[in-house]
Short mmCIF file of N, CA and C in Angstrom, two decimals:
data_model
loop_
_atom_site.label_atom_id
_atom_site.label_comp_id
_atom_site.label_asym_id
_atom_site.label_seq_id
_atom_site.Cartn_x
_atom_site.Cartn_y
_atom_site.Cartn_z
N MET P 1 0.85 -1.18 0.00
CA MET P 1 0.00 0.00 0.00
C MET P 1 0.89 1.24 0.00
N ARG P 2 0.53 2.21 -0.83
CA ARG P 2 1.33 3.42 -0.92
C ARG P 2 1.21 4.25 0.35
N PRO P 3 2.27 4.99 0.71
CA PRO P 3 2.29 5.74 1.97
C PRO P 3 1.12 6.71 2.15
N LEU P 4 0.76 7.45 1.12
CA LEU P 4 -0.34 8.40 1.25
C LEU P 4 -1.66 7.68 1.50
N ARG P 5 -1.89 6.60 0.76
CA ARG P 5 -3.12 5.81 0.94
C ARG P 5 -3.18 5.25 2.36
N LEU P 6 -2.07 4.76 2.86
CA LEU P 6 -2.02 4.22 4.22
C LEU P 6 -2.30 5.31 5.25
N THR P 7 -1.70 6.46 5.08
CA THR P 7 -1.91 7.57 6.01
C THR P 7 -3.37 8.00 6.03
N VAL P 8 -3.98 8.05 4.86
CA VAL P 8 -5.40 8.42 4.78
C VAL P 8 -6.27 7.37 5.46
N ARG P 9 -5.97 6.10 5.24
CA ARG P 9 -6.75 5.04 5.91
C ARG P 9 -6.62 5.12 7.42
N ILE P 10 -5.41 5.32 7.91
CA ILE P 10 -5.20 5.44 9.36
C ILE P 10 -5.98 6.64 9.90
N ALA P 11 -5.94 7.76 9.18
CA ALA P 11 -6.65 8.96 9.62
C ALA P 11 -8.16 8.73 9.64
N LEU P 12 -8.69 8.12 8.59
CA LEU P 12 -10.13 7.87 8.53
C LEU P 12 -10.58 6.88 9.61
N LEU P 13 -9.82 5.83 9.80
CA LEU P 13 -10.17 4.85 10.84
C LEU P 13 -10.08 5.48 12.23
N THR P 14 -9.08 6.32 12.44
CA THR P 14 -8.96 7.01 13.73
C THR P 14 -10.15 7.92 13.96
N ALA P 15 -10.54 8.68 12.95
CA ALA P 15 -11.69 9.58 13.07
C ALA P 15 -12.96 8.79 13.36
N LEU P 16 -13.17 7.70 12.65
CA LEU P 16 -14.36 6.88 12.88
C LEU P 16 -14.36 6.30 14.28
N SER P 17 -13.21 5.83 14.72
CA SER P 17 -13.08 5.27 16.06
C SER P 17 -13.39 6.33 17.12
N LEU P 18 -12.88 7.52 16.93
CA LEU P 18 -13.13 8.61 17.88
C LEU P 18 -14.60 9.01 17.89
N ILE P 19 -15.22 9.04 16.73
CA ILE P 19 -16.65 9.37 16.66
C ILE P 19 -17.47 8.33 17.41
N LEU P 20 -17.18 7.05 17.20
CA LEU P 20 -17.91 6.00 17.92
C LEU P 20 -17.69 6.10 19.42
N PHE P 21 -16.46 6.39 19.82
CA PHE P 21 -16.16 6.56 21.24
C PHE P 21 -16.98 7.70 21.83
N LEU P 22 -17.02 8.83 21.14
CA LEU P 22 -17.75 9.99 21.65
C LEU P 22 -19.26 9.75 21.64
N LEU P 23 -19.78 9.12 20.59
CA LEU P 23 -21.22 8.81 20.54
C LEU P 23 -21.64 7.87 21.66
N GLU P 24 -20.76 6.96 22.01
CA GLU P 24 -21.07 6.02 23.08
C GLU P 24 -21.33 6.72 24.40
N GLY P 25 -20.70 7.86 24.59
CA GLY P 25 -20.91 8.64 25.81
C GLY P 25 -22.33 9.15 25.95
N PHE P 26 -23.06 9.23 24.84
CA PHE P 26 -24.44 9.71 24.88
C PHE P 26 -25.45 8.58 25.06
N LEU P 27 -25.00 7.36 24.95
CA LEU P 27 -25.90 6.21 25.08
C LEU P 27 -26.11 5.86 26.54
N PRO P 28 -27.33 5.46 26.91
CA PRO P 28 -27.53 4.99 28.28
C PRO P 28 -26.78 3.68 28.49
N LEU P 29 -26.21 3.52 29.67
CA LEU P 29 -25.45 2.29 29.95
C LEU P 29 -26.39 1.10 30.06
N PRO P 30 -26.14 0.04 29.29
CA PRO P 30 -27.02 -1.12 29.35
C PRO P 30 -26.70 -2.06 30.51
N PHE P 31 -25.65 -1.76 31.27
CA PHE P 31 -25.23 -2.65 32.34
C PHE P 31 -25.27 -1.92 33.68
N PRO P 32 -25.69 -2.61 34.72
CA PRO P 32 -25.69 -1.99 36.05
C PRO P 32 -24.32 -2.10 36.73
N VAL P 33 -23.27 -2.21 35.94
CA VAL P 33 -21.92 -2.37 36.46
C VAL P 33 -21.19 -1.04 36.32
N PRO P 34 -20.62 -0.51 37.40
CA PRO P 34 -19.92 0.77 37.32
C PRO P 34 -18.79 0.73 36.29
N GLY P 35 -18.80 1.70 35.39
CA GLY P 35 -17.73 1.82 34.41
C GLY P 35 -17.88 0.95 33.18
N ALA P 36 -18.88 0.08 33.13
CA ALA P 36 -19.04 -0.80 31.97
C ALA P 36 -19.55 -0.01 30.78
N LYS P 37 -18.96 -0.28 29.62
CA LYS P 37 -19.35 0.37 28.37
C LYS P 37 -19.41 -0.68 27.28
N LEU P 38 -20.03 -0.31 26.17
CA LEU P 38 -20.11 -1.23 25.04
C LEU P 38 -18.78 -1.40 24.33
N GLY P 39 -18.02 -0.34 24.22
CA GLY P 39 -16.73 -0.40 23.53
C GLY P 39 -16.86 -0.34 22.02
N LEU P 40 -17.73 0.54 21.53
CA LEU P 40 -17.98 0.62 20.09
C LEU P 40 -16.73 0.93 19.27
N ALA P 41 -15.79 1.67 19.85
CA ALA P 41 -14.56 2.00 19.12
C ALA P 41 -13.76 0.74 18.78
N ALA P 42 -14.00 -0.33 19.51
CA ALA P 42 -13.28 -1.59 19.24
C ALA P 42 -13.67 -2.18 17.89
N ILE P 43 -14.84 -1.81 17.37
CA ILE P 43 -15.22 -2.26 16.03
C ILE P 43 -14.16 -1.81 15.03
N VAL P 44 -13.78 -0.56 15.14
CA VAL P 44 -12.79 0.01 14.22
C VAL P 44 -11.42 -0.62 14.45
N THR P 45 -11.09 -0.90 15.70
CA THR P 45 -9.80 -1.54 16.00
C THR P 45 -9.72 -2.91 15.32
N LEU P 46 -10.79 -3.68 15.41
CA LEU P 46 -10.82 -4.99 14.75
C LEU P 46 -10.70 -4.86 13.24
N ILE P 47 -11.43 -3.91 12.68
CA ILE P 47 -11.37 -3.70 11.23
C ILE P 47 -9.96 -3.26 10.83
N ALA P 48 -9.37 -2.37 11.62
CA ALA P 48 -8.00 -1.91 11.32
C ALA P 48 -7.02 -3.07 11.34
N LEU P 49 -7.17 -3.96 12.31
CA LEU P 49 -6.29 -5.13 12.37
C LEU P 49 -6.43 -5.99 11.12
N ARG P 50 -7.63 -6.02 10.57
CA ARG P 50 -7.89 -6.84 9.40
C ARG P 50 -7.45 -6.19 8.09
N ILE P 51 -7.66 -4.87 7.94
CA ILE P 51 -7.46 -4.27 6.61
C ILE P 51 -6.14 -3.52 6.45
N LEU P 52 -5.50 -3.15 7.55
CA LEU P 52 -4.24 -2.43 7.43
C LEU P 52 -3.10 -3.44 7.28
N PRO P 53 -2.05 -3.08 6.53
CA PRO P 53 -1.01 -4.06 6.20
C PRO P 53 -0.18 -4.53 7.39
N ARG P 54 0.02 -3.68 8.37
CA ARG P 54 0.87 -4.07 9.50
C ARG P 54 0.14 -3.85 10.82
N THR P 55 0.49 -4.66 11.79
CA THR P 55 -0.11 -4.54 13.12
C THR P 55 0.17 -3.16 13.70
N ARG P 56 1.35 -2.62 13.45
CA ARG P 56 1.67 -1.31 14.01
C ARG P 56 0.81 -0.20 13.41
N ASP P 57 0.29 -0.39 12.20
CA ASP P 57 -0.62 0.59 11.62
C ASP P 57 -1.95 0.59 12.38
N ALA P 58 -2.43 -0.59 12.72
CA ALA P 58 -3.66 -0.69 13.51
C ALA P 58 -3.42 -0.16 14.92
N ALA P 59 -2.23 -0.40 15.46
CA ALA P 59 -1.90 0.14 16.79
C ALA P 59 -1.91 1.66 16.77
N ALA P 60 -1.49 2.25 15.66
CA ALA P 60 -1.52 3.71 15.54
C ALA P 60 -2.95 4.23 15.63
N VAL P 61 -3.89 3.53 15.01
CA VAL P 61 -5.31 3.92 15.08
C VAL P 61 -5.77 3.88 16.54
N LEU P 62 -5.46 2.81 17.24
CA LEU P 62 -5.85 2.68 18.64
C LEU P 62 -5.23 3.78 19.50
N LEU P 63 -3.94 3.96 19.39
CA LEU P 63 -3.25 4.94 20.24
C LEU P 63 -3.68 6.37 19.94
N LEU P 64 -3.87 6.69 18.68
CA LEU P 64 -4.36 8.02 18.33
C LEU P 64 -5.74 8.27 18.94
N ARG P 65 -6.61 7.28 18.85
CA ARG P 65 -7.96 7.42 19.42
C ARG P 65 -7.89 7.60 20.93
N ILE P 66 -7.06 6.83 21.60
CA ILE P 66 -6.95 6.94 23.06
C ILE P 66 -6.45 8.33 23.45
N PHE P 67 -5.39 8.79 22.81
CA PHE P 67 -4.85 10.11 23.16
C PHE P 67 -5.80 11.24 22.79
N LEU P 68 -6.44 11.15 21.64
CA LEU P 68 -7.38 12.20 21.24
C LEU P 68 -8.60 12.25 22.15
N SER P 69 -9.10 11.08 22.56
CA SER P 69 -10.25 11.08 23.46
C SER P 69 -9.88 11.64 24.82
N ALA P 70 -8.67 11.37 25.29
CA ALA P 70 -8.22 11.95 26.56
C ALA P 70 -8.08 13.46 26.42
N PHE P 71 -7.57 13.90 25.29
CA PHE P 71 -7.40 15.33 25.04
C PHE P 71 -8.74 16.05 24.96
N LEU P 72 -9.75 15.38 24.39
CA LEU P 72 -11.06 16.01 24.21
C LEU P 72 -11.93 15.99 25.46
N GLY P 73 -11.40 15.56 26.56
CA GLY P 73 -12.20 15.66 27.76
C GLY P 73 -12.01 14.55 28.77
N GLY P 74 -11.15 13.64 28.48
CA GLY P 74 -10.98 12.55 29.43
C GLY P 74 -10.08 12.90 30.59
N GLY P 75 -8.89 13.37 30.30
CA GLY P 75 -7.93 13.64 31.36
C GLY P 75 -7.01 12.46 31.58
N PHE P 76 -6.22 12.54 32.65
CA PHE P 76 -5.19 11.53 32.88
C PHE P 76 -5.76 10.19 33.34
N ALA P 77 -6.71 10.18 34.27
CA ALA P 77 -7.23 8.91 34.78
C ALA P 77 -7.87 8.07 33.67
N PRO P 78 -8.78 8.65 32.89
CA PRO P 78 -9.34 7.84 31.79
C PRO P 78 -8.27 7.40 30.78
N LEU P 79 -7.26 8.24 30.58
CA LEU P 79 -6.17 7.87 29.68
C LEU P 79 -5.47 6.61 30.20
N LEU P 80 -5.22 6.58 31.49
CA LEU P 80 -4.55 5.44 32.12
C LEU P 80 -5.37 4.16 31.94
N TYR P 81 -6.67 4.25 32.22
CA TYR P 81 -7.53 3.07 32.10
C TYR P 81 -7.69 2.65 30.63
N SER P 82 -7.89 3.62 29.75
CA SER P 82 -8.04 3.31 28.33
C SER P 82 -6.77 2.68 27.77
N MET P 83 -5.64 3.20 28.18
CA MET P 83 -4.37 2.68 27.68
C MET P 83 -4.18 1.23 28.14
N ALA P 84 -4.44 0.96 29.41
CA ALA P 84 -4.28 -0.40 29.93
C ALA P 84 -5.21 -1.38 29.21
N GLY P 85 -6.49 -1.04 29.17
CA GLY P 85 -7.45 -1.93 28.52
C GLY P 85 -7.22 -2.06 27.04
N GLY P 86 -6.94 -0.93 26.39
CA GLY P 86 -6.73 -0.93 24.94
C GLY P 86 -5.52 -1.74 24.52
N LEU P 87 -4.41 -1.55 25.22
CA LEU P 87 -3.19 -2.28 24.85
C LEU P 87 -3.30 -3.77 25.15
N ALA P 88 -3.92 -4.12 26.28
CA ALA P 88 -4.08 -5.54 26.62
C ALA P 88 -4.96 -6.24 25.58
N SER P 89 -6.10 -5.63 25.27
CA SER P 89 -7.00 -6.27 24.31
C SER P 89 -6.39 -6.27 22.90
N PHE P 90 -5.72 -5.18 22.54
CA PHE P 90 -5.11 -5.10 21.21
C PHE P 90 -4.05 -6.18 21.03
N ALA P 91 -3.19 -6.34 22.01
CA ALA P 91 -2.12 -7.34 21.91
C ALA P 91 -2.71 -8.74 21.72
N ALA P 92 -3.73 -9.05 22.51
CA ALA P 92 -4.34 -10.37 22.40
C ALA P 92 -5.04 -10.55 21.06
N MET P 93 -5.79 -9.54 20.64
CA MET P 93 -6.52 -9.66 19.38
C MET P 93 -5.58 -9.74 18.19
N ALA P 94 -4.51 -8.96 18.21
CA ALA P 94 -3.53 -9.00 17.11
C ALA P 94 -2.88 -10.38 17.04
N LEU P 95 -2.50 -10.91 18.19
CA LEU P 95 -1.87 -12.23 18.23
C LEU P 95 -2.84 -13.31 17.74
N LEU P 96 -4.06 -13.29 18.25
CA LEU P 96 -5.04 -14.30 17.85
C LEU P 96 -5.40 -14.20 16.37
N LEU P 97 -5.49 -13.00 15.87
CA LEU P 97 -5.84 -12.81 14.46
C LEU P 97 -4.76 -13.36 13.55
N ARG P 98 -3.52 -13.22 13.95
CA ARG P 98 -2.40 -13.66 13.11
C ARG P 98 -2.07 -15.15 13.29
N ARG P 99 -2.42 -15.71 14.45
CA ARG P 99 -1.93 -17.06 14.77
C ARG P 99 -3.00 -18.13 14.92
N THR P 100 -4.28 -17.75 14.85
CA THR P 100 -5.33 -18.75 15.03
C THR P 100 -6.36 -18.63 13.92
N GLN P 101 -7.28 -19.54 13.93
CA GLN P 101 -8.39 -19.52 12.97
C GLN P 101 -9.67 -19.01 13.62
N LEU P 102 -9.56 -18.39 14.79
CA LEU P 102 -10.74 -17.86 15.45
C LEU P 102 -11.41 -16.80 14.58
N SER P 103 -12.72 -16.73 14.67
CA SER P 103 -13.46 -15.70 13.95
C SER P 103 -13.26 -14.35 14.64
N LEU P 104 -13.66 -13.28 13.97
CA LEU P 104 -13.59 -11.96 14.60
C LEU P 104 -14.43 -11.92 15.87
N VAL P 105 -15.51 -12.69 15.91
CA VAL P 105 -16.36 -12.71 17.09
C VAL P 105 -15.60 -13.31 18.27
N GLY P 106 -14.96 -14.44 18.07
CA GLY P 106 -14.18 -15.06 19.14
C GLY P 106 -13.01 -14.20 19.58
N ILE P 107 -12.33 -13.62 18.62
CA ILE P 107 -11.19 -12.75 18.92
C ILE P 107 -11.64 -11.53 19.71
N SER P 108 -12.77 -10.96 19.32
CA SER P 108 -13.30 -9.80 20.02
C SER P 108 -13.76 -10.14 21.44
N ALA P 109 -14.32 -11.33 21.62
CA ALA P 109 -14.73 -11.75 22.97
C ALA P 109 -13.52 -11.83 23.90
N VAL P 110 -12.42 -12.37 23.41
CA VAL P 110 -11.18 -12.41 24.20
C VAL P 110 -10.70 -10.99 24.48
N GLY P 111 -10.77 -10.14 23.46
CA GLY P 111 -10.36 -8.74 23.63
C GLY P 111 -11.20 -8.03 24.68
N GLY P 112 -12.50 -8.24 24.66
CA GLY P 112 -13.38 -7.62 25.66
C GLY P 112 -13.06 -8.08 27.07
N LEU P 113 -12.81 -9.37 27.22
CA LEU P 113 -12.44 -9.92 28.52
C LEU P 113 -11.15 -9.29 29.03
N LEU P 114 -10.12 -9.28 28.20
CA LEU P 114 -8.82 -8.75 28.63
C LEU P 114 -8.85 -7.24 28.85
N HIS P 115 -9.66 -6.54 28.09
CA HIS P 115 -9.81 -5.10 28.28
C HIS P 115 -10.33 -4.83 29.69
N ASN P 116 -11.39 -5.52 30.08
CA ASN P 116 -11.96 -5.30 31.41
C ASN P 116 -11.01 -5.74 32.52
N MET P 117 -10.32 -6.85 32.32
CA MET P 117 -9.41 -7.32 33.37
C MET P 117 -8.23 -6.36 33.55
N ALA P 118 -7.70 -5.84 32.46
CA ALA P 118 -6.59 -4.89 32.56
C ALA P 118 -7.03 -3.62 33.27
N GLN P 119 -8.21 -3.12 32.93
CA GLN P 119 -8.70 -1.92 33.60
C GLN P 119 -8.97 -2.17 35.08
N LEU P 120 -9.46 -3.35 35.40
CA LEU P 120 -9.71 -3.68 36.80
C LEU P 120 -8.40 -3.75 37.58
N LEU P 121 -7.37 -4.33 36.99
CA LEU P 121 -6.06 -4.38 37.66
C LEU P 121 -5.50 -2.98 37.89
N VAL P 122 -5.66 -2.10 36.92
CA VAL P 122 -5.20 -0.72 37.09
C VAL P 122 -5.99 -0.04 38.20
N ALA P 123 -7.30 -0.23 38.22
CA ALA P 123 -8.13 0.37 39.26
C ALA P 123 -7.72 -0.13 40.64
N ALA P 124 -7.46 -1.43 40.76
CA ALA P 124 -7.04 -1.99 42.05
C ALA P 124 -5.70 -1.41 42.48
N ALA P 125 -4.80 -1.22 41.53
CA ALA P 125 -3.49 -0.65 41.86
C ALA P 125 -3.60 0.83 42.24
N VAL P 126 -4.38 1.58 41.47
CA VAL P 126 -4.53 3.02 41.74
C VAL P 126 -5.20 3.25 43.09
N MET P 127 -6.23 2.47 43.38
CA MET P 127 -6.97 2.65 44.63
C MET P 127 -6.37 1.86 45.78
N GLU P 128 -5.32 1.11 45.48
CA GLU P 128 -4.65 0.28 46.48
C GLU P 128 -5.65 -0.58 47.25
N SER P 129 -6.51 -1.25 46.47
CA SER P 129 -7.54 -2.08 47.07
C SER P 129 -7.73 -3.36 46.26
N SER P 130 -7.32 -4.46 46.84
CA SER P 130 -7.51 -5.74 46.17
C SER P 130 -8.98 -6.16 46.21
N ALA P 131 -9.78 -5.49 47.03
CA ALA P 131 -11.21 -5.81 47.10
C ALA P 131 -11.90 -5.57 45.76
N LEU P 132 -11.36 -4.66 44.97
CA LEU P 132 -11.95 -4.40 43.65
C LEU P 132 -11.89 -5.64 42.75
N LEU P 133 -10.94 -6.51 43.02
CA LEU P 133 -10.80 -7.72 42.19
C LEU P 133 -12.00 -8.66 42.34
N LEU P 134 -12.83 -8.41 43.35
CA LEU P 134 -14.05 -9.20 43.51
C LEU P 134 -15.02 -8.98 42.34
N TYR P 135 -14.84 -7.87 41.63
CA TYR P 135 -15.66 -7.60 40.46
C TYR P 135 -15.20 -8.38 39.23
N ALA P 136 -14.09 -9.08 39.32
CA ALA P 136 -13.52 -9.76 38.15
C ALA P 136 -14.51 -10.71 37.46
N PRO P 137 -15.21 -11.58 38.19
CA PRO P 137 -16.13 -12.48 37.48
C PRO P 137 -17.23 -11.73 36.72
N LEU P 138 -17.81 -10.72 37.37
CA LEU P 138 -18.87 -9.95 36.72
C LEU P 138 -18.33 -9.18 35.52
N LEU P 139 -17.21 -8.50 35.69
CA LEU P 139 -16.62 -7.75 34.58
C LEU P 139 -16.12 -8.68 33.48
N GLY P 140 -15.72 -9.89 33.85
CA GLY P 140 -15.31 -10.86 32.85
C GLY P 140 -16.47 -11.26 31.95
N VAL P 141 -17.61 -11.54 32.56
CA VAL P 141 -18.80 -11.90 31.78
C VAL P 141 -19.24 -10.73 30.90
N VAL P 142 -19.26 -9.53 31.49
CA VAL P 142 -19.63 -8.34 30.72
C VAL P 142 -18.67 -8.14 29.54
N GLY P 143 -17.38 -8.32 29.78
CA GLY P 143 -16.38 -8.17 28.72
C GLY P 143 -16.59 -9.17 27.59
N ILE P 144 -16.88 -10.41 27.94
CA ILE P 144 -17.12 -11.44 26.92
C ILE P 144 -18.38 -11.12 26.13
N LEU P 145 -19.44 -10.70 26.82
CA LEU P 145 -20.70 -10.38 26.13
C LEU P 145 -20.55 -9.17 25.21
N THR P 146 -19.95 -8.10 25.72
CA THR P 146 -19.79 -6.92 24.86
C THR P 146 -18.80 -7.22 23.73
N GLY P 147 -17.76 -7.96 24.03
CA GLY P 147 -16.80 -8.33 22.99
C GLY P 147 -17.45 -9.16 21.89
N THR P 148 -18.34 -10.04 22.28
CA THR P 148 -19.06 -10.85 21.29
C THR P 148 -19.93 -9.96 20.40
N GLY P 149 -20.65 -9.04 21.02
CA GLY P 149 -21.49 -8.12 20.25
C GLY P 149 -20.67 -7.25 19.31
N ILE P 150 -19.55 -6.75 19.80
CA ILE P 150 -18.66 -5.92 18.98
C ILE P 150 -18.09 -6.76 17.83
N GLY P 151 -17.75 -8.00 18.11
CA GLY P 151 -17.23 -8.89 17.07
C GLY P 151 -18.26 -9.16 15.98
N ILE P 152 -19.51 -9.34 16.38
CA ILE P 152 -20.58 -9.55 15.40
C ILE P 152 -20.73 -8.31 14.51
N LEU P 153 -20.71 -7.13 15.13
CA LEU P 153 -20.81 -5.89 14.35
C LEU P 153 -19.61 -5.72 13.41
N ALA P 154 -18.42 -6.02 13.90
CA ALA P 154 -17.22 -5.89 13.07
C ALA P 154 -17.26 -6.88 11.91
N GLN P 155 -17.66 -8.11 12.19
CA GLN P 155 -17.71 -9.14 11.15
C GLN P 155 -18.73 -8.77 10.07
N SER P 156 -19.90 -8.29 10.48
CA SER P 156 -20.91 -7.91 9.48
C SER P 156 -20.46 -6.68 8.69
N THR P 157 -19.75 -5.76 9.34
CA THR P 157 -19.22 -4.59 8.64
C THR P 157 -18.17 -5.00 7.61
N MET P 158 -17.32 -5.93 7.98
CA MET P 158 -16.27 -6.40 7.06
C MET P 158 -16.87 -6.99 5.78
N LYS P 159 -18.03 -7.61 5.90
CA LYS P 159 -18.67 -8.21 4.72
C LYS P 159 -19.19 -7.14 3.76
N LYS P 160 -19.42 -5.94 4.28
CA LYS P 160 -20.04 -4.90 3.47
C LYS P 160 -19.07 -3.87 2.90
N ILE P 161 -17.84 -3.85 3.39
CA ILE P 161 -16.89 -2.84 2.91
C ILE P 161 -15.91 -3.44 1.91
N LYS P 162 -15.41 -2.58 1.05
CA LYS P 162 -14.35 -2.98 0.11
C LYS P 162 -13.07 -2.37 0.62
N TYR P 163 -12.06 -3.17 0.70
CA TYR P 163 -10.79 -2.65 1.22
C TYR P 163 -9.61 -3.09 0.42
#
């Protein structure tokens, strides 16, 4: 892929990811779990992993979205949590996508689980409270469910786009 075309794709995917992230803030939370979100921006992360030539190009989309969302109103604490969850889930999804035959749905479910677990570990460390780890089973189930939903959306989107 030519450099300009790649740069444009990264920019467009980053913008789409940021828009989904911001729109999600206006949606009512479907879960009675503190801090639980759908993770709509992960749809773009999965697509980026699939359509961009290198893993580091997809990582650029993720990191740009995390930093831009923190800049647009998140601050340092959300940046810390987003970075932990985003990098943990990204690493797992990139590895699984390249090394297994799992579908995007399965890969996304693993990503959702690891995203929540990484954020929970950061929260426990920041608050210096291992009691927060009691939420792990609940957040694990929520992560798998949201990851599955995000994977279904990403998979159906991939069928409709030309790349």
